[in-house]
Coordinates of N, CA, C and O in Angstrom, one line a residue:
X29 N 9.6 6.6 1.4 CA 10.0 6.3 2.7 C 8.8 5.7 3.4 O 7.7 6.4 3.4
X30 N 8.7 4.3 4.1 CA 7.3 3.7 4.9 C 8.0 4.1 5.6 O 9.1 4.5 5.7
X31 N 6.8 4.1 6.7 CA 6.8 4.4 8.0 C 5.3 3.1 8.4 O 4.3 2.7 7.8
X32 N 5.8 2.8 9.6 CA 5.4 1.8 10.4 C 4.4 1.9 11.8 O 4.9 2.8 12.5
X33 N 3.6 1.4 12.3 CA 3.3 1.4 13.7 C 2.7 0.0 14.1 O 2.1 -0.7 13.3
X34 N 2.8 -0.4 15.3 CA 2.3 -1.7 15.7 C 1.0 -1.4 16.3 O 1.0 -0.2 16.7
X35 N 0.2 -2.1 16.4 CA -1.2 -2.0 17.4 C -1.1 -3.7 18.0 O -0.4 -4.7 17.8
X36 N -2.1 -3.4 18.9 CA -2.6 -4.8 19.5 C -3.9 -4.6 19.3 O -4.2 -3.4 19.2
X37 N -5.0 -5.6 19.1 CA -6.3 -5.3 19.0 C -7.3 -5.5 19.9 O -7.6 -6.7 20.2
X38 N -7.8 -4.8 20.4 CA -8.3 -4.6 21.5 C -10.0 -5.2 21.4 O -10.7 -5.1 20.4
X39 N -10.5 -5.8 22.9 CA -11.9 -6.2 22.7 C -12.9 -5.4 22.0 O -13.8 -5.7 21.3
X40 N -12.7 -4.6 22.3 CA -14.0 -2.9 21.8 C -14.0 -2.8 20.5 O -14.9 -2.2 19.9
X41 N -12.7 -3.6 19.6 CA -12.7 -3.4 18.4 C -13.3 -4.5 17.6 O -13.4 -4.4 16.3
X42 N -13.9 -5.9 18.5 CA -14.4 -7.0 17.9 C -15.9 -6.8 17.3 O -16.5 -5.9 17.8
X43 N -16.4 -7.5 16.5 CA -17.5 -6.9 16.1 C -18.5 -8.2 16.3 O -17.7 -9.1 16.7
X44 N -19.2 -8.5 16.3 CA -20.6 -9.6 16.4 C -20.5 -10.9 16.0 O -20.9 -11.9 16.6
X45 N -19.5 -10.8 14.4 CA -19.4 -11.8 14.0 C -18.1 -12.7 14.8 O -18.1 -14.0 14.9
X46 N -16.8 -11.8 15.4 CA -16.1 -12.2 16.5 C -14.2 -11.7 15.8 O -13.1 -11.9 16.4
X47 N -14.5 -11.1 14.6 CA -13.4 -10.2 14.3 C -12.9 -8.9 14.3 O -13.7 -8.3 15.0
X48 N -12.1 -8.2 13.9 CA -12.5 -7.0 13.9 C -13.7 -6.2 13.3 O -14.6 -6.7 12.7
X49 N -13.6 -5.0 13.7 CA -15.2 -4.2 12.7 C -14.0 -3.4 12.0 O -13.0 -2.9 12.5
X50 N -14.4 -3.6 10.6 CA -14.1 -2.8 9.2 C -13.7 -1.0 9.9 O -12.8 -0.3 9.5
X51 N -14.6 -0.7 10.8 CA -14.1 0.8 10.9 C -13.1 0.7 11.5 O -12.1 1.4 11.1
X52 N -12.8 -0.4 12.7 CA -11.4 -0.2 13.2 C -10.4 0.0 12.1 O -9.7 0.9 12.2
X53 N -10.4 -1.0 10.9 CA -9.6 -1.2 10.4 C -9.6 0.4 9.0 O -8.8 0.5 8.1
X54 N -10.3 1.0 9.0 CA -10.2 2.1 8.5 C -9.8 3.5 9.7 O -9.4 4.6 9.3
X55 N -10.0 3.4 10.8 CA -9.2 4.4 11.6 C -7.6 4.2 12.1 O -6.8 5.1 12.5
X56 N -7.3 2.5 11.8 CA -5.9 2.4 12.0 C -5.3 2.9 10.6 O -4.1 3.2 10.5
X57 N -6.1 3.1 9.6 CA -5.3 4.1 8.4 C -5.3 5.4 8.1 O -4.8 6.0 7.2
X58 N -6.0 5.7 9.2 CA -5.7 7.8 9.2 C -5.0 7.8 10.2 O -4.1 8.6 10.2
X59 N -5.1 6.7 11.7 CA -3.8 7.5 12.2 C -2.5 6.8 11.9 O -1.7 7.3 12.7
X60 N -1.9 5.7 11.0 CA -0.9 5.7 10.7 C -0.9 6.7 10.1 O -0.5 7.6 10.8
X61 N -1.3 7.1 8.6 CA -1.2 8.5 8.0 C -0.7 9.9 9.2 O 0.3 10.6 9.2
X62 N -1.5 9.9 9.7 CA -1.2 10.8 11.2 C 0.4 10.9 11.6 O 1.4 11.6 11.7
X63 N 0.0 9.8 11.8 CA 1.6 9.8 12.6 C 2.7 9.6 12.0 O 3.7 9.8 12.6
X64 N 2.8 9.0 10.3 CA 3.8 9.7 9.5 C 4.1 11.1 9.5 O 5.2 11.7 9.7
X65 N 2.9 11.6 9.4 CA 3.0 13.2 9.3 C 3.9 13.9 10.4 O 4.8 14.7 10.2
X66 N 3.4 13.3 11.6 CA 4.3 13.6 12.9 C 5.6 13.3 13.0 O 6.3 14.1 13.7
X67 N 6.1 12.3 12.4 CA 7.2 11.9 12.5 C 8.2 12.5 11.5 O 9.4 12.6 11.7
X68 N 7.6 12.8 10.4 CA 8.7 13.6 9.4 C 8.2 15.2 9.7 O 9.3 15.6 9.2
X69 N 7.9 15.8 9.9 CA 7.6 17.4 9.8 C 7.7 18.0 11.4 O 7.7 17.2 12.4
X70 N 7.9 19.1 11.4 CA 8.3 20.1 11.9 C 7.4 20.8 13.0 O 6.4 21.1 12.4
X71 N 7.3 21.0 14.0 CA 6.1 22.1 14.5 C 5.2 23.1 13.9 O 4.0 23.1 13.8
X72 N 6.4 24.0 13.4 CA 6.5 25.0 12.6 C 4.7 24.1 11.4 O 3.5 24.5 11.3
X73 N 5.5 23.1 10.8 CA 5.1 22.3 9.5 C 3.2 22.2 9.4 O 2.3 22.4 8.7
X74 N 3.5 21.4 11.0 CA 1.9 21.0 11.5 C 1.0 22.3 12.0 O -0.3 22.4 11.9
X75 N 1.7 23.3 12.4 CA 0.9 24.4 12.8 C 0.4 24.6 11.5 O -0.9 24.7 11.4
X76 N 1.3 24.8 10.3 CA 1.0 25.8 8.8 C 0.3 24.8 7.9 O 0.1 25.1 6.7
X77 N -0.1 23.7 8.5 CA -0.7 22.3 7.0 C -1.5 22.0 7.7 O -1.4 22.4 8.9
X78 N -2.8 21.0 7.2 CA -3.2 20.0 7.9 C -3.7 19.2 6.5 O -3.9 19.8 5.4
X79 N -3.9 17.9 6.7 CA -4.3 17.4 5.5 C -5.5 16.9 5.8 O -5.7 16.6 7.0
X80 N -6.7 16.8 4.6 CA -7.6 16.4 4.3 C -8.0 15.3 4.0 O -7.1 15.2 3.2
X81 N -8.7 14.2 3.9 CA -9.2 12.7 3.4 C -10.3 13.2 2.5 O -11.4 13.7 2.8
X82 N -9.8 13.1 1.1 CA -10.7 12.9 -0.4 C -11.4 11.6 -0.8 O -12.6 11.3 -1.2
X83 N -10.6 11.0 -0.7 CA -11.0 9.9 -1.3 C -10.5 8.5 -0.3 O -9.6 8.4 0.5
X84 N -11.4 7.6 -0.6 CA -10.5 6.0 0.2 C -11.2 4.7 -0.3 O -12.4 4.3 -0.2
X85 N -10.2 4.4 -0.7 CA -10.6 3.3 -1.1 C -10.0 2.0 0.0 O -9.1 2.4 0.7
X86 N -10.3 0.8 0.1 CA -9.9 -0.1 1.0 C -9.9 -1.8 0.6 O -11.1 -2.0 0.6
X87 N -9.5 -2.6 0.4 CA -9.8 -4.1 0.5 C -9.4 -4.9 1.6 O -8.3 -4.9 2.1
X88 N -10.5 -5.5 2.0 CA -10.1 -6.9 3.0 C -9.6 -7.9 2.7 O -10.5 -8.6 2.2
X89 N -8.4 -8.5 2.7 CA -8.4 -9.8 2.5 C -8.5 -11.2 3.6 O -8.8 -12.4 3.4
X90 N -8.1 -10.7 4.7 CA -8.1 -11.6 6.1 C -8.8 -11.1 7.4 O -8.9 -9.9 7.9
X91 N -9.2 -12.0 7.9 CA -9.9 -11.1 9.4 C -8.7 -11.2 10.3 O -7.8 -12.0 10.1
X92 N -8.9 -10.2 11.4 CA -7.9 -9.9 12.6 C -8.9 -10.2 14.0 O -10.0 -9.6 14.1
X93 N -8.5 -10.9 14.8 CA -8.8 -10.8 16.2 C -8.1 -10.3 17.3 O -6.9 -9.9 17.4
X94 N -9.6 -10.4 18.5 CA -8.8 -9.5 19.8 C -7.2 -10.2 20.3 O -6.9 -11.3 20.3
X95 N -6.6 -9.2 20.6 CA -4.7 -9.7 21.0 C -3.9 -9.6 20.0 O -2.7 -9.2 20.0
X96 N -4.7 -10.1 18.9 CA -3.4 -10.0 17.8 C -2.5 -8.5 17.5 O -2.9 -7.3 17.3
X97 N -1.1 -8.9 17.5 CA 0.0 -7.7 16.9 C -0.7 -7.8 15.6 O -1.2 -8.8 15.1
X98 N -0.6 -6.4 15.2 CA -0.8 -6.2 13.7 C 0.4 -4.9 13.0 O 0.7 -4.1 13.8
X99 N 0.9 -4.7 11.9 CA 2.1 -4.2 11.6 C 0.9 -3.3 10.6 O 0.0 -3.9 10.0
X100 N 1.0 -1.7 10.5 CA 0.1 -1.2 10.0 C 1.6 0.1 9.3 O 2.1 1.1 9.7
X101 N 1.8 -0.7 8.1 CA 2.6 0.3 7.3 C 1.7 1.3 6.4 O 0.6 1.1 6.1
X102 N 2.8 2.8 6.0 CA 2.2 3.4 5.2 C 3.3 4.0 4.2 O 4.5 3.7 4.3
X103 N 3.0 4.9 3.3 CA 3.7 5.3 2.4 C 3.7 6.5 1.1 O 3.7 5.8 0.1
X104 N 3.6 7.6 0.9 CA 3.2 8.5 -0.2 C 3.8 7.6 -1.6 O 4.8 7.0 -1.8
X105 N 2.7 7.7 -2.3 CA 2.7 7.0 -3.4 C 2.9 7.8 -4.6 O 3.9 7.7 -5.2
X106 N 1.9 8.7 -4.8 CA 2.0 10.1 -6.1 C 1.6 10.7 -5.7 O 0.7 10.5 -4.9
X107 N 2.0 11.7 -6.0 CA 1.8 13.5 -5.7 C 1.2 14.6 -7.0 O 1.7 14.8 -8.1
X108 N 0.3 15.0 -6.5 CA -0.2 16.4 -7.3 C 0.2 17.5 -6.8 O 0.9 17.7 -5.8
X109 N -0.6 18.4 -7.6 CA -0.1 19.8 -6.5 C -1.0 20.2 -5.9 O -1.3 21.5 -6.0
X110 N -1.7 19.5 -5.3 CA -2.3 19.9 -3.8 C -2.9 18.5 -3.0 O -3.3 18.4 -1.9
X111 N -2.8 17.5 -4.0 CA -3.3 16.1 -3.4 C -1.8 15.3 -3.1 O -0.7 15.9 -3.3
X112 N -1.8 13.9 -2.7 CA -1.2 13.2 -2.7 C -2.0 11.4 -2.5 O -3.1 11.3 -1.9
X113 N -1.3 10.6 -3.0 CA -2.0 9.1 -2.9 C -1.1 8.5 -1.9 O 0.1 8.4 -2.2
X114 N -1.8 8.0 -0.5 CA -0.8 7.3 0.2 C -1.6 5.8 0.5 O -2.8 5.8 0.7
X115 N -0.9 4.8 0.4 CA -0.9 3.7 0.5 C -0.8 3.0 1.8 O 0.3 3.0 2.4
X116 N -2.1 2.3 2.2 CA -1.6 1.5 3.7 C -1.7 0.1 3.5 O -2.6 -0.4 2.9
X117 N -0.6 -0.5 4.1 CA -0.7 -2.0 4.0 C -0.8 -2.3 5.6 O -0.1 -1.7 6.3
X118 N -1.8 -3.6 6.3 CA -1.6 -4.0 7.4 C -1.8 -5.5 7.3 O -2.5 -6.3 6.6
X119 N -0.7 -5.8 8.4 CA -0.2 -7.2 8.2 C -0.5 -8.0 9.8 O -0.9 -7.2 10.8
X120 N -0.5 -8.9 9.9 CA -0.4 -10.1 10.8 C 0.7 -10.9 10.9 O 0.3 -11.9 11.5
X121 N 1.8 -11.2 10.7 CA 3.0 -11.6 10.7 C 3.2 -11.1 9.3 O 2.8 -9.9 9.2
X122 N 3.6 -11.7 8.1 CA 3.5 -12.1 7.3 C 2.1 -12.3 6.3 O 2.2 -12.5 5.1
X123 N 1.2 -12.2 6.8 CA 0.2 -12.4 6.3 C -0.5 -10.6 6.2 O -0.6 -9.7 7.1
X124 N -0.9 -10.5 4.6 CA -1.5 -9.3 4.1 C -2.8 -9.2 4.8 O -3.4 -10.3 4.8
X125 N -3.6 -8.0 5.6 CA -4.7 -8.6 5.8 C -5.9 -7.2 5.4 O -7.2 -7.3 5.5
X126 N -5.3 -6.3 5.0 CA -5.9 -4.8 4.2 C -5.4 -4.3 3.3 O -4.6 -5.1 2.9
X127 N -5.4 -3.4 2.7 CA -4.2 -2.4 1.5 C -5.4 -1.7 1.5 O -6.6 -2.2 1.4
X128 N -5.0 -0.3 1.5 CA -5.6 0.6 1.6 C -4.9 1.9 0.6 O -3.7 2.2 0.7
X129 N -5.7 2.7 -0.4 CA -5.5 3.8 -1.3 C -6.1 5.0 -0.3 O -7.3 5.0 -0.1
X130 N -5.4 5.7 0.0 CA -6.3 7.2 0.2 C -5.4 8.7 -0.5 O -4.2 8.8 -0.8
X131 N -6.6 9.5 -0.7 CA -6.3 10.6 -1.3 C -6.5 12.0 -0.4 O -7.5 12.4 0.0
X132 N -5.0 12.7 -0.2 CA -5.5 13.7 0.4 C -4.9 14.6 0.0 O -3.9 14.6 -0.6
X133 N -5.7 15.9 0.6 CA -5.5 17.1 -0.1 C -4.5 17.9 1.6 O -4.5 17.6 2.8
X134 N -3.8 18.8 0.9 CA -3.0 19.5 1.9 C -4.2 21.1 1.8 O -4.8 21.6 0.8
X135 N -4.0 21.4 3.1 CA -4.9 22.8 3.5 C -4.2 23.2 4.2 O -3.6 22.5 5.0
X136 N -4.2 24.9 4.1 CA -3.7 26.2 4.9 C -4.7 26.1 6.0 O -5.9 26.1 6.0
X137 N -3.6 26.2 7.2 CA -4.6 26.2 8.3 C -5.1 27.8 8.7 O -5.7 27.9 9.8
X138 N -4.8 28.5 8.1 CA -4.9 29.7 8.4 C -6.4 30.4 7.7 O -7.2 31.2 8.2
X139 N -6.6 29.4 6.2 CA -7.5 30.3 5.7 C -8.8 28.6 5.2 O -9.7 28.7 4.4
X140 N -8.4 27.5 5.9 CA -8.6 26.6 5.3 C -8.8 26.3 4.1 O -9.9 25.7 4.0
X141 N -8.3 26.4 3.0 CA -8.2 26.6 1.4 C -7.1 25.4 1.1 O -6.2 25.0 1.9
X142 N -7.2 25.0 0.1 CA -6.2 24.1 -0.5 C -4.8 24.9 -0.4 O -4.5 26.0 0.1
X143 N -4.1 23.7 -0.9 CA -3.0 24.5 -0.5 C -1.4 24.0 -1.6 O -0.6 23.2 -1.0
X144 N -1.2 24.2 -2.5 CA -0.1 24.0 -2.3 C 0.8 23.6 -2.5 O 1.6 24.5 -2.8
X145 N 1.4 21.9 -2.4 CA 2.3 21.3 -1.8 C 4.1 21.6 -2.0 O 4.8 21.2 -2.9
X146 N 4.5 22.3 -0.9 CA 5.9 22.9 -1.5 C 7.0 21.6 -1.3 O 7.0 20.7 -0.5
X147 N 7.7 22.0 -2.2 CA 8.6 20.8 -2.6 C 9.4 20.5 -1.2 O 9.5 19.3 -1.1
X148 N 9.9 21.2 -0.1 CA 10.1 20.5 0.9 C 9.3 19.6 1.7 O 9.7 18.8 2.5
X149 N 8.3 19.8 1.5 CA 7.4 18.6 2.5 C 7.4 17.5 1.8 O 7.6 16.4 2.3
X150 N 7.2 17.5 0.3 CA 7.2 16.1 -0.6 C 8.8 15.6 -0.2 O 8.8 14.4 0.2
X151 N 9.6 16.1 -0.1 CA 10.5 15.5 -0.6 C 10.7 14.8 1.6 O 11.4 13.8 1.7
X152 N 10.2 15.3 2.5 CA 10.3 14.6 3.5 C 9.7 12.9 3.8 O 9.8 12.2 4.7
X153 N 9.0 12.9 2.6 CA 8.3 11.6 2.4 C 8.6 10.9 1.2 O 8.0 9.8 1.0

């Protein structure tokens, strides 16, 4: 299941050379991740989980400037039993202009410990 969010890009996000800065474009991929989460799971879900950032990998292929809409998809890719690989793609119309791999781990928020992954939350993604 992707799940989707739009951004506009804002001045603060331009960097020296006169495009985005690379970190913008790595925090619009934890909170799409974010807000997948929000969007399929439960109160209950978010109180009892939180997930972790292991690993990330990222490529640039295009720069983004200030104003531009940008289309910032995501997606669970594979699953372990306590990690998962989600995939971000961000676009400019039609045009690719990141793809992004990250790896995260699910944690008990209770005892913060790995955790897990019970077959209803996978299967909500």
């Amino acid at each position: 299941m992707k799940f989707e969010q739009k951004i506009i890009i804002e001045k603060a996000e331009i960097d020296e050379q006169g495009h985005v800065n690379n970190i913008s474009f790595v925090r619009y991929v934890q909170e799409v991740a974010v807000g997948h989460w929000f969007h399929v799971t439960t109160r209950e879900q978010q109180e009892t989980f939180a997930w972790v950032m292991t690993r990330h990998e990222i490529d640039y292929k295009k720069q983004a400037f200030e104003g531009e809409e940008l289309t910032v998809m995501t997606w669970v890719n594979t699953w372990t039993a306590v990690t998962c690989e989600r995939l971000v793609e961000i676009y400019r119309g039609p045009d690719l202009l990141v793809k992004s791999k990250t790896i995260w781990c699910l944690f008990d928020r209770q005892n913060s410990k790995p955790k897990r992954i019970p077959a209803e939350l996978k299967a909500l993604f």
